[in-house]
Amino acid sequence: MSDELTELPEDWKLVQLKDITSKLVDGSHNPPSKQEVGLPMLSARNINDGKIDFDGECRFIEESAFKAEDARTKISAGDVLLTIVGAIGRAAVVPDSCQPFTLQRSVAVMSPIKIVPSFLKYQFDSPRLQTEFLDKAKGTAQKGIYLKTLSELRIALPPLNEQKRIVAKIEELRDRSHRAKQALEAVPELCDGFRQSVLAAAFRGDLTADWREENPDVEPALVLLERIKERRFELAEKKRDLLAVQKTYAELIDSPVDDPSLPDGWLHCRINDIGNVCNGSTPSRKELKYWDGSIPWVSSGEVRNNEIFQTREAITEEGYENTSVRLLPVSTVLLAMIGEGKTRGQTAILRIEATINQNIAAVILNHGLVLPEYLWYWFQYQYASTREVGSGSGPQALNCQRVREIPFVLAPLQEQKAVVTCIKNMLDSTGAIRHQLQLTVDHLAILNQSILAKAFRGELVEQNPNDEPASVLLDRIRIERQAQEGKKSGGARGKRKKANNDQLDLPRVE
């Protein structure tokens, strides 16, 4: 027996669940076929966050089938539901105003006798009973709890008035915790807004205004762009690279240098003007000899505004030689090109040499005249705009040509360094805030469990010596149970209940 059950307050009693309930049955083992309309037959998926979820997916049955099930389970206000198959241990109290419903096998229903229903529900939520549910569950593919095992669960029973005080205190503290959690949930959005403001200020030149005053004689971006062009021609050793660079500058449109929205020395251009853009490929999955090698291979799911120091997968030399992939240099900037979720438009910097799949665009900056971090932050700033560039009749997607055409603001090389430093210094604070936020959210979850643990050890509220002790309450419960059983004795319903409580088959979900 656990320590918390051996040290209960003097006026408490330790009982079994069957001692304090007049009904303990599960839902239908053989639910009828699904109907488009009818009355709801709920399953474990409909018990969430301590409430009954009628808006979630559920089975509907016709009225005649419903009546047959309702005659057995007879769900009433104040009954307690408990999931006993799959997601075991989720509990809810049937509210006073609740539409008629019945249950599938994955949910048990019980009627507490002279017990505050929420008190029983919260005890089910407690760390001790959640652990017991897991320990006592049986089965392989999907675990479940036998009704007999459930009926023998040990329940800590305090005086009735103390039950009410415990429930009131739990709900008071949970309400505070809920409000705190809601406030915390607003923080990431505030951090995102701050981050976007920092990036906008950086690429307007606001963050480095003082730096420009102190460094007036730097090489302007227009001259830098010409040096990038010369260096790219020098580095184009392969014919395909030379042709790509020639095409780039044959199509180059003069960039405005007198844009009043930009600082002096900055200019507008395109991604294609400052780096080589390419994508990768995926070696055939059917060829096992192409995989589990030593050459890092990046999938689009790994591109999430991060720096990549290692990859989930790697290809072999044979896979590399037989697929149209190229080994990208360190400091290449990656951009995810597909995905309806957050992926499309997210970016990364390679901190290792690696290959990539066909859904990622790589911007190679091997000339060293644009900082990869500067471009990386630019893509993050342009995330929403970049996602709008996607095309296609199916899921929206970018392609290499569209990436080449993405607008870019080029600052002098020396100022790029200052911009990156300013951004990093300011965004480091949001990283610390997010880390502390996660710690606080985790602490709240632990605190909620601690509240429940204390409640059912008798430590959450004070004991009142004038309360009717649990032993007297238990006597009254026994009298009530005997009276209810006397009314049912010999009836078919009583026989069905006994057979149900004694059943040994593992539960299943239809």
Tab-separated table of N, CA and C in Angstrom, residues 5-155:
chain	number	residue	atom	x	y	z
A	5	LEU	N	-1.634	6.341	1.435
A	5	LEU	CA	-2.835	5.660	1.910
A	5	LEU	C	-2.689	5.145	3.333
A	6	THR	N	-1.479	5.050	3.833
A	6	THR	CA	-1.273	4.586	5.214
A	6	THR	C	-1.258	5.744	6.197
A	7	GLU	N	-1.273	6.962	5.702
A	7	GLU	CA	-1.192	8.129	6.575
A	7	GLU	C	-2.379	9.054	6.358
A	8	LEU	N	-3.549	8.487	6.150
A	8	LEU	CA	-4.744	9.293	5.977
A	8	LEU	C	-5.159	9.920	7.298
A	9	PRO	N	-5.869	11.057	7.243
A	9	PRO	CA	-6.370	11.673	8.481
A	9	PRO	C	-7.266	10.713	9.263
A	10	GLU	N	-7.398	10.986	10.553
A	10	GLU	CA	-8.091	10.078	11.468
A	10	GLU	C	-9.543	9.821	11.071
A	11	ASP	N	-10.231	10.864	10.599
A	11	ASP	CA	-11.652	10.713	10.283
A	11	ASP	C	-11.912	10.236	8.858
A	12	TRP	N	-10.853	9.863	8.126
A	12	TRP	CA	-10.997	9.344	6.768
A	12	TRP	C	-11.082	7.818	6.813
A	13	LYS	N	-11.582	7.237	5.728
A	13	LYS	CA	-11.619	5.797	5.571
A	13	LYS	C	-11.057	5.424	4.195
A	14	LEU	N	-10.473	4.250	4.126
A	14	LEU	CA	-10.010	3.715	2.844
A	14	LEU	C	-11.018	2.666	2.403
A	15	VAL	N	-11.638	2.863	1.237
A	15	VAL	CA	-12.687	1.969	0.768
A	15	VAL	C	-12.374	1.531	-0.657
A	16	GLN	N	-13.153	0.590	-1.135
A	16	GLN	CA	-13.074	0.213	-2.549
A	16	GLN	C	-14.153	0.950	-3.319
A	17	LEU	N	-13.902	1.143	-4.605
A	17	LEU	CA	-14.841	1.896	-5.427
A	17	LEU	C	-16.232	1.271	-5.385
A	18	LYS	N	-16.297	-0.058	-5.384
A	18	LYS	CA	-17.602	-0.720	-5.375
A	18	LYS	C	-18.382	-0.450	-4.083
A	19	ASP	N	-17.680	-0.041	-3.008
A	19	ASP	CA	-18.341	0.228	-1.735
A	19	ASP	C	-19.112	1.541	-1.740
A	20	ILE	N	-18.807	2.435	-2.667
A	20	ILE	CA	-19.408	3.770	-2.635
A	20	ILE	C	-20.171	4.095	-3.915
A	21	THR	N	-20.428	3.049	-4.740
A	21	THR	CA	-21.186	3.266	-5.974
A	21	THR	C	-22.336	2.274	-6.060
A	22	SER	N	-23.428	2.738	-6.647
A	22	SER	CA	-24.583	1.847	-6.818
A	22	SER	C	-24.625	1.264	-8.215
A	23	LYS	N	-23.809	1.760	-9.078
A	23	LYS	CA	-23.764	1.290	-10.464
A	23	LYS	C	-22.342	1.417	-10.948
A	24	LEU	N	-21.838	0.379	-11.585
A	24	LEU	CA	-20.491	0.421	-12.164
A	24	LEU	C	-20.504	-0.484	-13.390
A	25	VAL	N	-20.801	0.090	-14.529
A	25	VAL	CA	-20.930	-0.679	-15.766
A	25	VAL	C	-20.157	0.026	-16.872
A	26	ASP	N	-19.887	-0.743	-17.920
A	26	ASP	CA	-19.253	-0.140	-19.093
A	26	ASP	C	-20.281	0.002	-20.210
A	27	GLY	N	-19.843	0.591	-21.325
A	27	GLY	CA	-20.745	0.781	-22.452
A	27	GLY	C	-20.882	-0.479	-23.286
A	28	SER	N	-21.473	-0.326	-24.434
A	28	SER	CA	-21.817	-1.460	-25.296
A	28	SER	C	-20.583	-2.174	-25.814
A	29	HIS	N	-20.589	-3.508	-25.700
A	29	HIS	CA	-19.535	-4.341	-26.287
A	29	HIS	C	-19.773	-4.543	-27.780
A	30	ASN	N	-21.014	-4.448	-28.213
A	30	ASN	CA	-21.364	-4.667	-29.620
A	30	ASN	C	-22.251	-3.522	-30.105
A	31	PRO	N	-21.669	-2.362	-30.286
A	31	PRO	CA	-22.494	-1.225	-30.721
A	31	PRO	C	-23.069	-1.474	-32.098
A	32	PRO	N	-24.264	-0.988	-32.326
A	32	PRO	CA	-24.872	-1.163	-33.655
A	32	PRO	C	-24.112	-0.375	-34.703
A	33	SER	N	-24.406	-0.630	-35.951
A	33	SER	CA	-23.712	0.052	-37.039
A	33	SER	C	-23.941	1.558	-36.962
A	34	LYS	N	-22.974	2.297	-37.515
A	34	LYS	CA	-23.037	3.756	-37.458
A	34	LYS	C	-24.237	4.277	-38.229
A	35	GLN	N	-24.824	5.326	-37.683
A	35	GLN	CA	-25.918	6.022	-38.346
A	35	GLN	C	-25.489	7.469	-38.581
A	36	GLU	N	-26.029	8.097	-39.601
A	36	GLU	CA	-25.742	9.502	-39.866
A	36	GLU	C	-26.436	10.405	-38.853
A	37	VAL	N	-27.583	9.974	-38.386
A	37	VAL	CA	-28.342	10.736	-37.397
A	37	VAL	C	-28.786	9.782	-36.306
A	38	GLY	N	-29.253	10.348	-35.206
A	38	GLY	CA	-29.729	9.523	-34.112
A	38	GLY	C	-29.255	10.091	-32.791
A	39	LEU	N	-29.141	9.225	-31.806
A	39	LEU	CA	-28.695	9.631	-30.478
A	39	LEU	C	-27.234	9.229	-30.298
A	40	PRO	N	-26.460	10.056	-29.574
A	40	PRO	CA	-25.012	9.818	-29.498
A	40	PRO	C	-24.623	8.638	-28.614
A	41	MET	N	-23.661	7.873	-29.097
A	41	MET	CA	-23.017	6.816	-28.316
A	41	MET	C	-21.546	7.200	-28.228
A	42	LEU	N	-21.138	7.671	-27.071
A	42	LEU	CA	-19.812	8.253	-26.906
A	42	LEU	C	-18.759	7.187	-26.626
A	43	SER	N	-17.517	7.529	-26.960
A	43	SER	CA	-16.378	6.654	-26.676
A	43	SER	C	-15.340	7.445	-25.893
A	44	ALA	N	-14.182	6.834	-25.653
A	44	ALA	CA	-13.128	7.484	-24.864
A	44	ALA	C	-12.698	8.801	-25.483
A	45	ARG	N	-12.759	8.919	-26.808
A	45	ARG	CA	-12.318	10.156	-27.462
A	45	ARG	C	-13.221	11.338	-27.129
A	46	ASN	N	-14.395	11.066	-26.558
A	46	ASN	CA	-15.327	12.148	-26.226
A	46	ASN	C	-15.203	12.621	-24.783
A	47	ILE	N	-14.243	12.079	-24.055
A	47	ILE	CA	-13.982	12.538	-22.686
A	47	ILE	C	-12.650	13.264	-22.717
A	48	ASN	N	-12.700	14.594	-22.600
A	48	ASN	CA	-11.486	15.401	-22.729
A	48	ASN	C	-11.487	16.549	-21.731
A	49	ASP	N	-10.319	16.777	-21.137
A	49	ASP	CA	-10.137	17.919	-20.222
A	49	ASP	C	-11.209	17.964	-19.141
A	50	GLY	N	-11.590	16.800	-18.650
A	50	GLY	CA	-12.548	16.741	-17.552
A	50	GLY	C	-13.980	17.007	-17.962
A	51	LYS	N	-14.261	17.008	-19.278
A	51	LYS	CA	-15.609	17.307	-19.751
A	51	LYS	C	-16.044	16.295	-20.813
A	52	ILE	N	-17.365	16.275	-21.052
A	52	ILE	CA	-17.915	15.441	-22.113
A	52	ILE	C	-17.944	16.265	-23.390
A	53	ASP	N	-17.298	15.767	-24.430
A	53	ASP	CA	-17.169	16.492	-25.691
A	53	ASP	C	-18.151	15.922	-26.721
A	54	PHE	N	-19.282	16.602	-26.877
A	54	PHE	CA	-20.273	16.161	-27.856
A	54	PHE	C	-19.933	16.639	-29.263
A	55	ASP	N	-18.996	17.587	-29.361
A	55	ASP	CA	-18.634	18.113	-30.681
A	55	ASP	C	-17.612	17.227	-31.400
A	56	GLY	N	-16.946	16.359	-30.646
A	56	GLY	CA	-15.975	15.465	-31.269
A	56	GLY	C	-16.661	14.343	-32.033
A	57	GLU	N	-15.861	13.543	-32.710
A	57	GLU	CA	-16.395	12.422	-33.491
A	57	GLU	C	-17.040	11.398	-32.572
A	58	CYS	N	-18.227	10.982	-32.891
A	58	CYS	CA	-18.882	9.939	-32.094
A	58	CYS	C	-19.828	9.139	-32.982
A	59	ARG	N	-20.281	8.016	-32.453
A	59	ARG	CA	-21.220	7.148	-33.164
A	59	ARG	C	-22.654	7.566	-32.826
A	60	PHE	N	-23.519	7.511	-33.820
A	60	PHE	CA	-24.940	7.770	-33.580
A	60	PHE	C	-25.717	6.472	-33.797
A	61	ILE	N	-26.738	6.256	-32.958
A	61	ILE	CA	-27.538	5.038	-33.084
A	61	ILE	C	-29.017	5.412	-33.095
A	62	GLU	N	-29.815	4.518	-33.656
A	62	GLU	CA	-31.243	4.786	-33.748
A	62	GLU	C	-31.900	4.614	-32.384
A	63	GLU	N	-33.109	5.134	-32.252
A	63	GLU	CA	-33.755	5.240	-30.948
A	63	GLU	C	-33.992	3.878	-30.296
A	64	SER	N	-34.372	2.874	-31.069
A	64	SER	CA	-34.655	1.561	-30.466
A	64	SER	C	-33.404	0.955	-29.857
A	65	ALA	N	-32.260	1.081	-30.559
A	65	ALA	CA	-30.988	0.577	-30.021
A	65	ALA	C	-30.567	1.396	-28.811
A	66	PHE	N	-30.833	2.683	-28.866
A	66	PHE	CA	-30.485	3.547	-27.742
A	66	PHE	C	-31.238	3.123	-26.484
A	67	LYS	N	-32.516	2.852	-26.628
A	67	LYS	CA	-33.320	2.478	-25.451
A	67	LYS	C	-32.777	1.222	-24.786
A	68	ALA	N	-32.328	0.272	-25.597
A	68	ALA	CA	-31.792	-0.973	-25.042
A	68	ALA	C	-30.525	-0.704	-24.225
A	69	GLU	N	-29.658	0.135	-24.748
A	69	GLU	CA	-28.435	0.467	-24.026
A	69	GLU	C	-28.728	1.327	-22.806
A	70	ASP	N	-29.640	2.266	-22.977
A	70	ASP	CA	-29.957	3.173	-21.876
A	70	ASP	C	-30.573	2.419	-20.699
A	71	ALA	N	-31.315	1.368	-20.988
A	71	ALA	CA	-31.897	0.585	-19.905
A	71	ALA	C	-30.815	-0.068	-19.045
A	72	ARG	N	-29.655	-0.340	-19.650
A	72	ARG	CA	-28.570	-0.993	-18.905
A	72	ARG	C	-27.684	0.026	-18.190
A	73	THR	N	-27.295	1.082	-18.885
A	73	THR	CA	-26.360	2.049	-18.289
A	73	THR	C	-27.076	3.137	-17.501
A	74	LYS	N	-28.260	3.538	-17.958
A	74	LYS	CA	-29.105	4.517	-17.265
A	74	LYS	C	-28.278	5.697	-16.755
A	75	ILE	N	-27.700	6.449	-17.667
A	75	ILE	CA	-26.818	7.559	-17.304
A	75	ILE	C	-27.647	8.733	-16.819
A	76	SER	N	-27.248	9.272	-15.651
A	76	SER	CA	-27.971	10.375	-15.038
A	76	SER	C	-27.006	11.476	-14.638
A	77	ALA	N	-27.555	12.657	-14.398
A	77	ALA	CA	-26.735	13.765	-13.894
A	77	ALA	C	-26.079	13.351	-12.586
A	78	GLY	N	-24.803	13.696	-12.436
A	78	GLY	CA	-24.065	13.331	-11.229
A	78	GLY	C	-23.311	12.023	-11.355
A	79	ASP	N	-23.581	11.242	-12.405
A	79	ASP	CA	-22.779	10.043	-12.649
A	79	ASP	C	-21.358	10.458	-13.045
A	80	VAL	N	-20.418	9.576	-12.812
A	80	VAL	CA	-19.026	9.839	-13.171
A	80	VAL	C	-18.628	8.890	-14.293
A	81	LEU	N	-18.060	9.442	-15.362
A	81	LEU	CA	-17.563	8.645	-16.485
A	81	LEU	C	-16.057	8.490	-16.359
A	82	LEU	N	-15.562	7.329	-16.785
A	82	LEU	CA	-14.122	7.071	-16.743
A	82	LEU	C	-13.731	6.265	-17.973
A	83	THR	N	-12.718	6.718	-18.700
A	83	THR	CA	-12.264	5.960	-19.868
A	83	THR	C	-11.444	4.770	-19.394
A	84	ILE	N	-11.745	3.592	-19.927
A	84	ILE	CA	-11.104	2.369	-19.440
A	84	ILE	C	-10.424	1.568	-20.547
A	85	VAL	N	-10.424	2.084	-21.767
A	85	VAL	CA	-9.738	1.430	-22.883
A	85	VAL	C	-8.967	2.489	-23.657
A	86	GLY	N	-7.737	2.153	-24.053
A	86	GLY	CA	-6.942	3.091	-24.846
A	86	GLY	C	-6.410	4.218	-23.991
A	87	ALA	N	-7.017	5.387	-24.111
A	87	ALA	CA	-6.603	6.552	-23.303
A	87	ALA	C	-7.234	6.413	-21.924
A	88	ILE	N	-6.644	5.573	-21.108
A	88	ILE	CA	-7.238	5.196	-19.822
A	88	ILE	C	-7.084	6.320	-18.800
A	89	GLY	N	-8.157	6.514	-17.984
A	89	GLY	CA	-8.028	7.393	-16.828
A	89	GLY	C	-8.567	8.792	-17.005
A	90	ARG	N	-9.247	9.081	-18.114
A	90	ARG	CA	-9.847	10.408	-18.278
A	90	ARG	C	-11.256	10.364	-17.702
A	91	ALA	N	-11.574	11.334	-16.850
A	91	ALA	CA	-12.842	11.295	-16.119
A	91	ALA	C	-13.640	12.568	-16.342
A	92	ALA	N	-14.962	12.445	-16.182
A	92	ALA	CA	-15.859	13.599	-16.285
A	92	ALA	C	-17.118	13.303	-15.490
A	93	VAL	N	-17.764	14.357	-15.010
A	93	VAL	CA	-19.040	14.238	-14.309
A	93	VAL	C	-20.150	14.630	-15.266
A	94	VAL	N	-21.221	13.838	-15.297
A	94	VAL	CA	-22.364	14.157	-16.147
A	94	VAL	C	-23.070	15.371	-15.560
A	95	PRO	N	-23.158	16.484	-16.308
A	95	PRO	CA	-23.764	17.700	-15.756
A	95	PRO	C	-25.278	17.590	-15.647
A	96	ASP	N	-25.879	18.545	-14.928
A	96	ASP	CA	-27.333	18.529	-14.717
A	96	ASP	C	-28.088	18.652	-16.030
A	97	SER	N	-27.680	19.577	-16.863
A	97	SER	CA	-28.350	19.760	-18.156
A	97	SER	C	-27.490	19.122	-19.234
A	98	CYS	N	-27.838	17.924	-19.604
A	98	CYS	CA	-27.022	17.176	-20.570
A	98	CYS	C	-27.954	16.387	-21.485
A	99	GLN	N	-27.686	16.427	-22.764
A	99	GLN	CA	-28.505	15.680	-23.699
A	99	GLN	C	-28.368	14.186	-23.452
A	100	PRO	N	-29.400	13.401	-23.757
A	100	PRO	CA	-29.312	11.943	-23.562
A	100	PRO	C	-28.188	11.342	-24.411
A	101	PHE	N	-27.469	10.391	-23.842
A	101	PHE	CA	-26.419	9.692	-24.579
A	101	PHE	C	-26.175	8.342	-23.938
A	102	THR	N	-25.519	7.477	-24.667
A	102	THR	CA	-25.071	6.206	-24.114
A	102	THR	C	-23.613	6.015	-24.497
A	103	LEU	N	-23.045	4.843	-24.186
A	103	LEU	CA	-21.598	4.687	-24.234
A	103	LEU	C	-21.156	3.460	-25.021
A	104	GLN	N	-19.948	3.548	-25.542
A	104	GLN	CA	-19.258	2.375	-26.058
A	104	GLN	C	-18.420	1.762	-24.933
A	105	ARG	N	-17.838	0.611	-25.224
A	105	ARG	CA	-17.122	-0.181	-24.225
A	105	ARG	C	-15.937	0.554	-23.617
A	106	SER	N	-15.409	1.562	-24.284
A	106	SER	CA	-14.200	2.230	-23.799
A	106	SER	C	-14.455	3.174	-22.634
A	107	VAL	N	-15.729	3.335	-22.227
A	107	VAL	CA	-16.064	4.230	-21.116
A	107	VAL	C	-16.916	3.481	-20.108
A	108	ALA	N	-16.589	3.645	-18.826
A	108	ALA	CA	-17.398	3.100	-17.733
A	108	ALA	C	-18.172	4.245	-17.094
A	109	VAL	N	-19.347	3.914	-16.558
A	109	VAL	CA	-20.153	4.904	-15.845
A	109	VAL	C	-20.477	4.354	-14.468
A	110	MET	N	-20.437	5.231	-13.482
A	110	MET	CA	-20.725	4.819	-12.103
A	110	MET	C	-21.551	5.889	-11.419
A	111	SER	N	-22.355	5.454	-10.450
A	111	SER	CA	-23.179	6.381	-9.674
A	111	SER	C	-22.688	6.388	-8.236
A	112	PRO	N	-22.018	7.464	-7.800
A	112	PRO	CA	-21.575	7.535	-6.414
A	112	PRO	C	-22.774	7.673	-5.463
A	113	ILE	N	-22.672	7.044	-4.288
A	113	ILE	CA	-23.730	7.128	-3.282
A	113	ILE	C	-23.271	8.078	-2.177
A	114	LYS	N	-24.018	9.163	-2.009
A	114	LYS	CA	-23.726	10.141	-0.950
A	114	LYS	C	-22.272	10.622	-0.989
A	115	ILE	N	-21.719	10.703	-2.200
A	115	ILE	CA	-20.364	11.189	-2.436
A	115	ILE	C	-20.454	12.367	-3.408
A	116	VAL	N	-19.683	13.392	-3.179
A	116	VAL	CA	-19.645	14.505	-4.131
A	116	VAL	C	-19.045	13.989	-5.438
A	117	PRO	N	-19.785	13.988	-6.546
A	117	PRO	CA	-19.270	13.407	-7.795
A	117	PRO	C	-17.917	13.988	-8.224
A	118	SER	N	-17.761	15.307	-8.107
A	118	SER	CA	-16.499	15.925	-8.517
A	118	SER	C	-15.339	15.471	-7.646
A	119	PHE	N	-15.637	15.135	-6.378
A	119	PHE	CA	-14.590	14.614	-5.504
A	119	PHE	C	-14.048	13.307	-6.068
A	120	LEU	N	-14.942	12.437	-6.521
A	120	LEU	CA	-14.514	11.161	-7.097
A	120	LEU	C	-13.778	11.394	-8.411
A	121	LYS	N	-14.292	12.296	-9.222
A	121	LYS	CA	-13.656	12.598	-10.498
A	121	LYS	C	-12.230	13.111	-10.287
A	122	TYR	N	-12.048	14.038	-9.347
A	122	TYR	CA	-10.710	14.577	-9.101
A	122	TYR	C	-9.780	13.521	-8.514
A	123	GLN	N	-10.333	12.596	-7.746
A	123	GLN	CA	-9.476	11.528	-7.224
A	123	GLN	C	-8.998	10.622	-8.350
A	124	PHE	N	-9.858	10.392	-9.343
A	124	PHE	CA	-9.413	9.655	-10.525
A	124	PHE	C	-8.267	10.388	-11.232
A	125	ASP	N	-8.293	11.711	-11.207
A	125	ASP	CA	-7.260	12.512	-11.856
A	125	ASP	C	-5.943	12.528	-11.086
A	126	SER	N	-5.968	12.096	-9.834
A	126	SER	CA	-4.797	12.232	-8.961
A	126	SER	C	-3.641	11.350	-9.435
A	127	PRO	N	-2.401	11.743	-9.124
A	127	PRO	CA	-1.240	10.958	-9.560
A	127	PRO	C	-1.301	9.495	-9.117
A	128	ARG	N	-1.787	9.242	-7.888
A	128	ARG	CA	-1.811	7.857	-7.404
A	128	ARG	C	-2.693	6.989	-8.273
A	129	LEU	N	-3.928	7.450	-8.546
A	129	LEU	CA	-4.840	6.606	-9.321
A	129	LEU	C	-4.454	6.576	-10.795
A	130	GLN	N	-3.900	7.656	-11.332
A	130	GLN	CA	-3.427	7.610	-12.716
A	130	GLN	C	-2.336	6.548	-12.870
A	131	THR	N	-1.471	6.443	-11.874
A	131	THR	CA	-0.430	5.408	-11.899
A	131	THR	C	-1.045	4.018	-11.798
A	132	GLU	N	-2.038	3.876	-10.913
A	132	GLU	CA	-2.696	2.570	-10.767
A	132	GLU	C	-3.403	2.154	-12.045
A	133	PHE	N	-4.036	3.092	-12.719
A	133	PHE	CA	-4.707	2.766	-13.985
A	133	PHE	C	-3.716	2.160	-14.971
A	134	LEU	N	-2.549	2.773	-15.076
A	134	LEU	CA	-1.534	2.279	-16.004
A	134	LEU	C	-1.013	0.917	-15.570
A	135	ASP	N	-0.799	0.748	-14.278
A	135	ASP	CA	-0.251	-0.511	-13.762
A	135	ASP	C	-1.224	-1.678	-13.908
A	136	LYS	N	-2.507	-1.381	-13.786
A	136	LYS	CA	-3.501	-2.452	-13.772
A	136	LYS	C	-4.105	-2.741	-15.157
A	137	ALA	N	-3.777	-1.935	-16.139
A	137	ALA	CA	-4.309	-2.153	-17.485
A	137	ALA	C	-3.736	-3.428	-18.088
A	138	LYS	N	-4.552	-4.148	-18.801
A	138	LYS	CA	-4.152	-5.398	-19.437
A	138	LYS	C	-4.411	-5.324	-20.940
A	139	GLY	N	-3.702	-6.166	-21.684
A	139	GLY	CA	-3.919	-6.205	-23.126
A	139	GLY	C	-2.628	-5.954	-23.877
A	140	THR	N	-2.664	-6.160	-25.177
A	140	THR	CA	-1.466	-5.982	-25.999
A	140	THR	C	-1.628	-4.812	-26.961
A	141	ALA	N	-2.448	-5.003	-28.004
A	141	ALA	CA	-2.604	-3.939	-28.989
A	141	ALA	C	-3.207	-2.694	-28.360
A	142	GLN	N	-4.217	-2.874	-27.530
A	142	GLN	CA	-4.856	-1.751	-26.855
A	142	GLN	C	-5.228	-2.184	-25.449
A	143	LYS	N	-4.657	-1.512	-24.473
A	143	LYS	CA	-4.843	-1.931	-23.089
A	143	LYS	C	-6.169	-1.425	-22.532
A	144	GLY	N	-6.691	-2.190	-21.568
A	144	GLY	CA	-7.933	-1.799	-20.914
A	144	GLY	C	-7.955	-2.309	-19.489
A	145	ILE	N	-8.909	-1.812	-18.703
A	145	ILE	CA	-9.053	-2.211	-17.305
A	145	ILE	C	-10.336	-3.036	-17.158
A	146	TYR	N	-10.224	-4.199	-16.510
A	146	TYR	CA	-11.400	-5.007	-16.214
A	146	TYR	C	-12.303	-4.249	-15.248
A	147	LEU	N	-13.611	-4.424	-15.381
A	147	LEU	CA	-14.526	-3.789	-14.440
A	147	LEU	C	-14.310	-4.291	-13.018
A	148	LYS	N	-13.982	-5.563	-12.879
A	148	LYS	CA	-13.736	-6.097	-11.528
A	148	LYS	C	-12.531	-5.402	-10.891
A	149	THR	N	-11.488	-5.218	-11.685
A	149	THR	CA	-10.303	-4.507	-11.185
A	149	THR	C	-10.665	-3.081	-10.806
A	150	LEU	N	-11.468	-2.449	-11.654
A	150	LEU	CA	-11.889	-1.073	-11.388
A	150	LEU	C	-12.694	-0.998	-10.098
A	151	SER	N	-13.562	-1.960	-9.902
A	151	SER	CA	-14.426	-1.933	-8.713
A	151	SER	C	-13.628	-2.065	-7.422
A	152	GLU	N	-12.419	-2.635	-7.509
A	152	GLU	CA	-11.603	-2.857	-6.308
A	152	GLU	C	-10.573	-1.756	-6.072
A	153	LEU	N	-10.614	-0.710	-6.895
A	153	LEU	CA	-9.691	0.413	-6.682
A	153	LEU	C	-9.901	0.997	-5.288
A	154	ARG	N	-8.809	1.356	-4.649
A	154	ARG	CA	-8.876	1.930	-3.301
A	154	ARG	C	-9.129	3.433	-3.409
A	155	ILE	N	-10.146	3.880	-2.702
A	155	ILE	CA	-10.548	5.279	-2.713
A	155	ILE	C	-10.419	5.851	-1.305
